[in-house]
Coordinates of C-alpha atoms in Angstrom, one line a residue:
X1 CA 0.0 0.0 0.0
X2 CA 1.3 3.5 -0.8
X3 CA 0.3 6.4 1.4
X4 CA -3.0 8.1 0.6
X5 CA -5.4 10.4 2.3
X6 CA -9.0 9.0 2.2
X7 CA -11.8 11.4 1.6
X8 CA -14.7 10.8 3.9
X9 CA -18.2 10.9 2.3
X10 CA -21.1 12.6 3.9
X11 CA -22.5 10.3 6.6
X12 CA -25.7 8.6 5.9
X13 CA -28.8 8.7 8.1
X14 CA -29.2 5.4 9.9
X15 CA -31.6 3.1 8.1
X16 CA -31.6 5.2 4.9
X17 CA -28.5 4.1 3.3
X18 CA -28.8 2.5 -0.2
X19 CA -32.5 2.3 0.0
X20 CA -33.9 2.5 -3.6
X21 CA -37.1 4.4 -4.6
X22 CA -40.2 2.7 -5.9
X23 CA -41.6 4.3 -9.0
X24 CA -42.8 3.8 -12.5
X25 CA -41.0 4.4 -15.8
X26 CA -42.5 6.1 -18.8
X27 CA -40.7 5.4 -22.1
X28 CA -40.5 9.1 -23.0
X29 CA -39.0 10.0 -19.6
X30 CA -36.4 7.3 -20.1
X31 CA -35.5 8.4 -23.6
X32 CA -35.2 12.1 -22.6
X33 CA -33.3 11.3 -19.5
X34 CA -35.9 13.0 -17.3
X35 CA -36.5 12.3 -13.6
X36 CA -36.1 8.7 -12.8
X37 CA -35.9 6.3 -9.9
X38 CA -34.6 2.8 -9.2
X39 CA -36.2 0.3 -11.7
X40 CA -35.9 -3.4 -12.3
X41 CA -34.7 -4.8 -15.6
X42 CA -36.3 -7.9 -17.3
X43 CA -33.7 -9.6 -19.4
X44 CA -34.6 -12.3 -22.0
X45 CA -31.8 -14.8 -21.7
X46 CA -32.9 -16.8 -24.7
X47 CA -33.4 -15.4 -28.3
X48 CA -36.0 -12.6 -28.3
X49 CA -38.6 -15.0 -29.7
X50 CA -39.8 -18.5 -29.0
X51 CA -41.4 -21.1 -31.2
X52 CA -43.1 -24.4 -30.8
X53 CA -44.8 -26.6 -33.4
X54 CA -46.5 -29.9 -34.1
X55 CA -47.6 -31.5 -37.3
X56 CA -50.9 -29.7 -36.8
X57 CA -49.9 -26.2 -35.6
X58 CA -47.0 -23.8 -35.0
X59 CA -46.8 -20.9 -32.6
X60 CA -44.2 -18.2 -32.5
X61 CA -43.5 -15.2 -30.2
X62 CA -41.6 -12.3 -31.7
X63 CA -40.7 -8.8 -30.6
X64 CA -39.8 -9.5 -27.0
X65 CA -37.0 -7.1 -26.1
X66 CA -33.9 -8.7 -24.7
X67 CA -34.0 -6.0 -22.0
X68 CA -36.9 -4.1 -20.5
X69 CA -37.6 -2.0 -17.5
X70 CA -40.1 -2.6 -14.8
X71 CA -43.2 -0.4 -15.2
X72 CA -42.1 0.5 -18.7
X73 CA -44.4 -1.0 -21.2
X74 CA -43.3 -3.8 -23.5
X75 CA -45.3 -2.9 -26.6
X76 CA -43.8 -4.7 -29.6
X77 CA -44.5 -8.4 -28.9
X78 CA -46.6 -10.4 -31.3
X79 CA -47.7 -14.0 -31.6
X80 CA -47.9 -15.7 -35.0
X81 CA -49.6 -19.1 -35.6
X82 CA -51.0 -21.2 -38.4
X83 CA -53.6 -22.6 -36.0
X84 CA -57.3 -21.7 -36.1
X85 CA -59.0 -20.4 -33.0
X86 CA -58.1 -18.3 -30.0
X87 CA -54.5 -17.1 -29.4
X88 CA -53.8 -16.7 -25.7
X89 CA -50.8 -15.3 -23.7
X90 CA -50.0 -16.1 -20.0
X91 CA -47.8 -13.8 -18.1
X92 CA -45.8 -15.0 -15.1
X93 CA -46.5 -13.7 -11.6
X94 CA -43.7 -11.1 -11.8
X95 CA -45.5 -9.3 -14.7
X96 CA -48.7 -7.5 -15.2
X97 CA -50.9 -6.3 -18.0
X98 CA -50.5 -2.5 -18.5
X99 CA -54.3 -2.0 -18.9
X100 CA -55.1 -3.8 -15.8
X101 CA -57.1 -6.5 -17.6
X102 CA -56.8 -10.1 -16.5
X103 CA -54.2 -11.4 -14.1
X104 CA -50.8 -13.0 -14.2
X105 CA -50.8 -16.8 -14.5
X106 CA -54.2 -16.7 -16.2
X107 CA -54.3 -17.0 -20.0
X108 CA -55.5 -13.9 -21.8
X109 CA -57.0 -14.1 -25.3
X110 CA -55.3 -11.6 -27.6
X111 CA -56.7 -12.6 -31.0
X112 CA -57.8 -15.3 -33.3
X113 CA -55.6 -17.5 -35.7
X114 CA -54.4 -18.2 -38.2
X115 CA -52.3 -15.1 -38.4
X116 CA -50.5 -12.6 -36.2
X117 CA -51.9 -11.0 -33.1
X118 CA -50.3 -8.1 -31.1
X119 CA -49.7 -8.8 -27.5
X120 CA -51.2 -6.0 -25.4
X121 CA -48.6 -3.9 -23.5
X122 CA -47.3 -5.5 -20.3
X123 CA -44.5 -4.9 -17.8
X124 CA -42.3 -6.5 -15.2
X125 CA -43.2 -5.6 -11.6
X126 CA -40.7 -7.6 -9.5
X127 CA -37.2 -9.1 -9.6
X128 CA -37.1 -12.9 -10.3
X129 CA -34.3 -15.1 -11.4
X130 CA -36.3 -16.8 -14.2
X131 CA -39.9 -16.4 -15.4
X132 CA -41.7 -17.8 -18.5
X133 CA -44.1 -16.0 -20.9
X134 CA -46.4 -18.5 -22.6
X135 CA -48.3 -18.2 -25.9
X136 CA -50.9 -20.9 -26.9
X137 CA -52.9 -21.6 -30.0
X138 CA -54.5 -24.7 -31.4
X139 CA -53.2 -26.8 -28.5
X140 CA -49.6 -25.8 -29.1
X141 CA -47.6 -23.6 -26.7
X142 CA -44.4 -21.5 -27.2
X143 CA -42.5 -20.2 -24.2
X144 CA -40.0 -17.4 -23.7
X145 CA -37.7 -17.3 -20.6
X146 CA -37.2 -14.0 -18.8
X147 CA -34.8 -13.0 -16.1
X148 CA -35.6 -9.9 -14.0
X149 CA -32.7 -7.8 -12.7
X150 CA -32.5 -4.6 -10.8
X151 CA -31.1 -1.5 -12.5
X152 CA -28.6 0.7 -10.6
X153 CA -27.6 -2.5 -8.8
X154 CA -23.8 -2.9 -8.7
X155 CA -23.2 -6.5 -9.9
X156 CA -19.7 -7.8 -9.0
X157 CA -17.6 -9.4 -11.7
X158 CA -14.4 -9.7 -9.7
X159 CA -12.1 -7.9 -7.3
X160 CA -9.7 -8.3 -4.4
X161 CA -10.5 -11.7 -2.9
X162 CA -7.6 -11.8 -0.3
X163 CA -5.7 -9.0 1.5
X164 CA -3.2 -8.6 4.2
X165 CA -1.0 -6.0 5.8
X166 CA 1.5 -4.9 3.2
X167 CA 0.2 -5.4 -0.3
X168 CA -3.2 -4.0 0.7
X169 CA -4.8 -2.5 -2.4
X170 CA -8.4 -2.0 -3.6
X171 CA -9.5 -3.5 -6.9
X172 CA -13.1 -4.1 -8.1
X173 CA -14.8 -4.8 -11.4
X174 CA -18.6 -4.6 -11.7
X175 CA -21.5 -3.8 -14.0
X176 CA -24.5 -1.6 -13.6
X177 CA -27.6 -1.0 -15.8
X178 CA -28.5 2.7 -16.3
X179 CA -30.6 4.8 -18.6
X180 CA -28.5 5.7 -21.6
X181 CA -26.1 8.5 -20.8
X182 CA -26.6 8.4 -17.1
X183 CA -23.4 8.0 -15.0
X184 CA -22.8 7.9 -11.3
X185 CA -22.6 11.2 -9.5
X186 CA -20.1 9.6 -7.2
X187 CA -18.5 6.2 -6.7
X188 CA -16.8 5.5 -3.4
X189 CA -15.3 2.6 -1.4
X190 CA -14.2 2.0 2.2
X191 CA -10.5 2.8 2.5
X192 CA -10.6 0.7 5.7
X193 CA -12.4 -2.5 4.7
X194 CA -12.3 -4.3 8.0
X195 CA -14.3 -1.5 9.6
X196 CA -16.1 -0.3 6.5
X197 CA -14.7 3.1 7.3
X198 CA -13.1 6.2 5.6
X199 CA -15.4 6.3 2.5
X200 CA -13.1 7.4 -0.3
X201 CA -14.2 8.9 -3.6
X202 CA -13.1 7.2 -6.9
X203 CA -12.3 9.8 -9.6
X204 CA -13.6 9.0 -13.1
X205 CA -10.8 8.7 -15.6
X206 CA -10.6 7.9 -19.3
X207 CA -8.0 5.2 -19.1
X208 CA -8.1 3.5 -15.7
X209 CA -5.0 1.4 -16.4
X210 CA -2.9 4.6 -16.6
X211 CA -3.9 5.6 -13.1
X212 CA -2.2 4.8 -9.7
X213 CA -4.7 6.9 -7.7
X214 CA -8.2 6.3 -6.4
X215 CA -10.0 6.0 -9.8
X216 CA -12.5 4.2 -11.9
X217 CA -13.1 3.9 -15.6
X218 CA -16.1 2.9 -17.6
X219 CA -14.2 0.3 -19.8
X220 CA -17.2 -0.7 -21.9
X221 CA -20.7 0.4 -22.6
X222 CA -23.2 -2.1 -23.9
X223 CA -26.5 -1.0 -25.5
X224 CA -29.3 -3.2 -24.1
X225 CA -32.1 -1.4 -25.9
X226 CA -35.2 0.6 -24.8
X227 CA -33.0 3.6 -23.9
X228 CA -30.8 1.6 -21.4
X229 CA -27.2 0.5 -21.3
X230 CA -25.0 -1.7 -19.2
X231 CA -21.8 -0.1 -17.9
X232 CA -18.7 -2.2 -17.2
X233 CA -16.6 -0.5 -14.6
X234 CA -13.1 -1.2 -13.3
X235 CA -12.0 0.6 -10.1
X236 CA -8.8 0.8 -8.2
X237 CA -7.2 2.6 -5.2
X238 CA -5.3 2.3 -2.0
X239 CA -6.5 0.6 1.1
X240 CA -5.2 -0.1 4.6
X241 CA -5.6 -3.2 6.8
X242 CA -3.6 -4.2 9.9
X243 CA -2.1 -7.6 10.4
X244 CA -5.4 -8.8 11.7
X245 CA -6.5 -12.5 12.3
X246 CA -7.6 -14.7 9.5
X247 CA -11.2 -14.0 8.7
X248 CA -13.9 -13.5 6.1
X249 CA -15.3 -10.0 5.5
X250 CA -17.1 -7.9 2.9
X251 CA -15.7 -4.8 1.3
X252 CA -18.4 -2.1 0.6
X253 CA -18.5 -0.1 -2.6
X254 CA -21.2 2.6 -3.1
X255 CA -22.7 4.6 -6.0
X256 CA -24.5 7.8 -5.6
X257 CA -26.9 8.6 -8.5
X258 CA -28.0 12.0 -9.9
X259 CA -31.2 11.9 -7.9
X260 CA -29.3 11.4 -4.7
X261 CA -30.2 7.7 -4.3
X262 CA -27.5 5.1 -3.5
X263 CA -26.8 1.5 -4.3
X264 CA -24.2 -0.6 -2.6
X265 CA -22.1 -3.6 -3.4
X266 CA -20.5 -5.8 -0.7
X267 CA -17.5 -7.6 -2.1
X268 CA -16.4 -10.7 -0.2
X269 CA -12.7 -11.0 0.8
X270 CA -10.5 -13.0 3.1
X271 CA -8.1 -11.3 5.6
X272 CA -4.8 -13.1 5.6
X273 CA -2.7 -13.0 8.8
X274 CA 1.2 -13.2 8.8
X275 CA 3.0 -14.7 11.7
X276 CA 3.3 -18.1 13.5
X277 CA -0.2 -19.1 12.2
X278 CA 0.3 -17.2 8.9
X279 CA -0.4 -18.1 5.3
X280 CA 1.1 -16.7 2.1
X281 CA -0.8 -14.0 0.1
X282 CA -0.7 -13.3 -3.6
X283 CA 0.6 -9.8 -4.3
X284 CA -1.5 -7.1 -6.0
X285 CA 1.3 -4.9 -7.3
X286 CA 0.9 -1.2 -6.8
X287 CA 2.2 2.1 -8.2
X288 CA 5.5 1.3 -10.1
X289 CA 6.9 -1.1 -7.5
X290 CA 7.7 -3.7 -10.2
X291 CA 9.5 -1.3 -12.6
X292 CA 12.8 -3.3 -12.2
X293 CA 11.2 -6.7 -12.9
X294 CA 11.9 -8.2 -16.4
X295 CA 8.9 -7.8 -18.7
X296 CA 7.5 -4.7 -16.9
X297 CA 5.1 -3.2 -19.4
X298 CA 4.6 0.3 -17.8
X299 CA 3.2 2.8 -17.3
X300 CA 2.7 1.4 -13.9
X301 CA 2.6 -1.9 -12.0
X302 CA -1.2 -2.2 -11.9
X303 CA -1.8 -3.3 -15.5
X304 CA -3.1 -6.7 -14.4
X305 CA -6.5 -5.2 -13.8
X306 CA -9.0 -3.6 -16.2
X307 CA -7.5 -5.0 -19.4
X308 CA -9.8 -4.5 -22.4
X309 CA -9.6 -6.6 -25.6
X310 CA -12.0 -5.0 -28.0
X311 CA -14.6 -7.0 -30.0
X312 CA -12.3 -7.0 -33.1
X313 CA -9.2 -7.8 -31.0
X314 CA -7.6 -11.1 -30.3
X315 CA -4.6 -11.6 -28.1
X316 CA -3.3 -10.0 -24.9
X317 CA 0.3 -9.9 -23.7
X318 CA 1.2 -12.1 -20.7
X319 CA 3.4 -9.2 -19.5
X320 CA 0.3 -7.3 -18.4
X321 CA 0.1 -9.7 -15.4
X322 CA 2.5 -9.8 -12.5
X323 CA 2.5 -12.8 -10.2
X324 CA 4.2 -13.1 -6.8
X325 CA 3.4 -13.8 -3.2
X326 CA 4.2 -12.6 0.3
X327 CA 5.3 -15.5 2.4
X328 CA 3.5 -16.7 5.5
X329 CA 5.6 -14.9 8.1
X330 CA 6.2 -18.1 10.0
X331 CA 9.6 -18.6 11.7
X332 CA 11.9 -21.1 10.0
X333 CA 11.7 -23.2 13.1
X334 CA 8.0 -23.7 12.5
X335 CA 8.4 -24.2 8.7
X336 CA 6.2 -23.3 5.8
X337 CA 8.2 -20.0 5.9
X338 CA 9.1 -19.9 2.1
X339 CA 6.9 -19.3 -0.9
X340 CA 8.8 -20.0 -4.1
X341 CA 5.9 -21.5 -6.1
X342 CA 2.4 -20.5 -6.9
X343 CA -0.3 -22.0 -9.1
X344 CA -2.2 -19.7 -11.5
X345 CA -5.2 -19.9 -13.7
X346 CA -7.5 -17.8 -15.9
X347 CA -11.2 -18.4 -15.4
X348 CA -14.3 -16.8 -16.7
X349 CA -17.0 -15.2 -14.5
X350 CA -18.7 -18.6 -14.1
X351 CA -15.4 -20.3 -13.0
X352 CA -14.8 -22.2 -16.2
X353 CA -11.0 -22.3 -17.0
X354 CA -9.4 -20.8 -20.0
X355 CA -7.8 -23.3 -22.5
X356 CA -4.5 -21.5 -21.9
X357 CA -4.7 -22.7 -18.3
X358 CA -7.0 -25.7 -18.3
X359 CA -5.7 -26.6 -14.8
X360 CA -3.9 -24.4 -12.4
X361 CA -0.3 -24.1 -13.7
X362 CA 2.8 -24.2 -11.5
X363 CA 5.1 -21.2 -11.6
X364 CA 8.4 -20.6 -9.8
X365 CA 8.6 -17.2 -8.1
X366 CA 11.3 -15.6 -6.0
X367 CA 10.8 -15.9 -2.2
X368 CA 9.4 -12.6 -0.9
X369 CA 11.7 -9.7 -0.1
X370 CA 9.4 -6.9 -1.3
X371 CA 6.2 -6.4 -3.2
X372 CA 8.3 -6.6 -6.4
X373 CA 9.1 -10.2 -5.6
X374 CA 7.5 -12.0 -8.6
X375 CA 7.5 -12.5 -12.3
X376 CA 5.5 -11.4 -15.3
X377 CA 3.6 -14.0 -17.3
X378 CA 5.0 -13.0 -20.7
X379 CA 7.9 -15.5 -20.3
X380 CA 5.3 -18.3 -19.7
X381 CA 2.3 -17.4 -21.8
X382 CA 3.6 -14.9 -24.4
X383 CA 0.7 -13.3 -26.2
X384 CA -2.4 -15.4 -25.7
X385 CA -6.1 -15.5 -26.4
X386 CA -9.1 -16.4 -24.3
X387 CA -11.9 -18.7 -25.4
X388 CA -15.0 -16.5 -25.6
X389 CA -16.2 -13.0 -25.0
X390 CA -16.8 -12.1 -21.3
X391 CA -15.0 -11.2 -18.1
X392 CA -12.0 -13.2 -17.1
X393 CA -10.1 -13.4 -13.8
X394 CA -6.5 -14.3 -13.0
X395 CA -6.4 -16.4 -9.9
X396 CA -3.3 -17.3 -7.9
X397 CA -2.8 -20.0 -5.2
X398 CA 0.5 -19.4 -3.2
X399 CA 2.4 -22.5 -2.1
X400 CA 4.7 -23.0 0.8
X401 CA 7.9 -24.9 1.7
X402 CA 10.4 -24.8 4.5
X403 CA 13.9 -23.4 4.7
X404 CA 15.1 -25.7 7.5
X405 CA 16.6 -28.9 6.2
X406 CA 14.6 -31.9 7.3
X407 CA 11.7 -29.9 8.5
X408 CA 8.6 -32.0 9.3
X409 CA 6.2 -29.2 8.4
X410 CA 3.6 -30.0 5.8
X411 CA 1.9 -27.5 3.6
X412 CA -1.6 -28.6 4.2
X413 CA -3.7 -25.9 5.7
X414 CA -0.9 -23.3 5.1
X415 CA -0.5 -23.4 1.3
X416 CA -3.6 -22.6 -0.8
X417 CA -5.0 -25.6 -2.5
X418 CA -6.8 -25.1 -5.8
X419 CA -9.0 -28.1 -5.1
X420 CA -10.3 -26.6 -1.9
X421 CA -9.4 -22.9 -1.6
X422 CA -10.6 -19.9 -3.6
X423 CA -7.8 -18.3 -5.6
X424 CA -6.5 -14.8 -4.9
X425 CA -7.5 -12.6 -7.8
X426 CA -4.6 -10.5 -9.2
X427 CA -5.9 -9.4 -12.6
X428 CA -8.9 -9.1 -15.0
X429 CA -9.7 -9.0 -18.7
X430 CA -12.8 -7.6 -20.3
X431 CA -12.5 -9.8 -23.4
X432 CA -14.2 -8.9 -26.7
X433 CA -17.5 -7.7 -25.1
X434 CA -20.2 -7.1 -27.7
X435 CA -21.6 -3.6 -28.4
X436 CA -25.2 -4.6 -27.8
X437 CA -27.0 -7.1 -25.6

């Protein structure tokens, strides 16, 4: 950690922090960027239509947006069938008809087939992981699966997963859905994560990788339709933790929006203790501490985070990523006092490994003398590609050994085991993200 002066945010009234408004959305208000409140987004996770057919009849739903906002009407859906008779649509319980007619979970007749019938306007009213809109005609049904998300909710992609006294830095990558053109009025994080204290402002910058200060960058903007977009944000800054006991905690990050409302993200992390019961910790390099390490890419040592490979891009240099570890702090008489090996792996946001690291790979690193004790991955990976568009994390599992000849110490419970322990994240890649949802 380098010295920094945290800026304390205005205290929040007890019980009022991060409490979203309730309120409706009107399409014109959204498009014009007029007054707004905290909505819910309904995201179609399949193609924006659904079909089903038998030898006798076919039914098709078209015009469902991939993304819609709660209380904003969905107006362009249609059902097409070659069957004769009534065409009916059933909404799930998390939706309602805009005109108040009928009820969710009850079929509503919208027309007569064969032909195409417009679905009356409807909207989502509640968040739900998965819901199904059903169209029926001639004894045949077609279903469209919908997921409901909350807009202005900060959704974690990755960040600091383990921290200890010494290389104590803040990193967080997340997404948020907003009306097109809207940006946070303020983003802030707790400089003191163990006490959730000293709220510190993150300054928006054009190129977050060039910054060694408390900063964030919108690294990608994705059009999700209906006047909304998804922001991909990478944030970084200083932090401070003592050599506290091992434990699990959450690191708060908060956004303040133009209407004064707030949303909050709590990022889980592990506090690592150094000493007689210590464990090693992967280093998140800071400032220009690694400038003397072979492969140093510049302009600073923090290039492992917030890497962007555009949609028409391909490879990324392994020298963007520094890997090293602080040892356990155990005395040599106890053993497990050295860390000269780590395992590393790239995984996507679901945890699937990249083909460049199908299993955690062993890497020799220098035993810790400073936060520059480590290596760049260019010598190991060169320029490499990832398997598919999305967010990718670089995870590290530090290992241990003993300096005393003949030591009886065993690494179990001290070294980090990829089969049992979560890796320490030390880098991220936003890889070939599409321009639209």
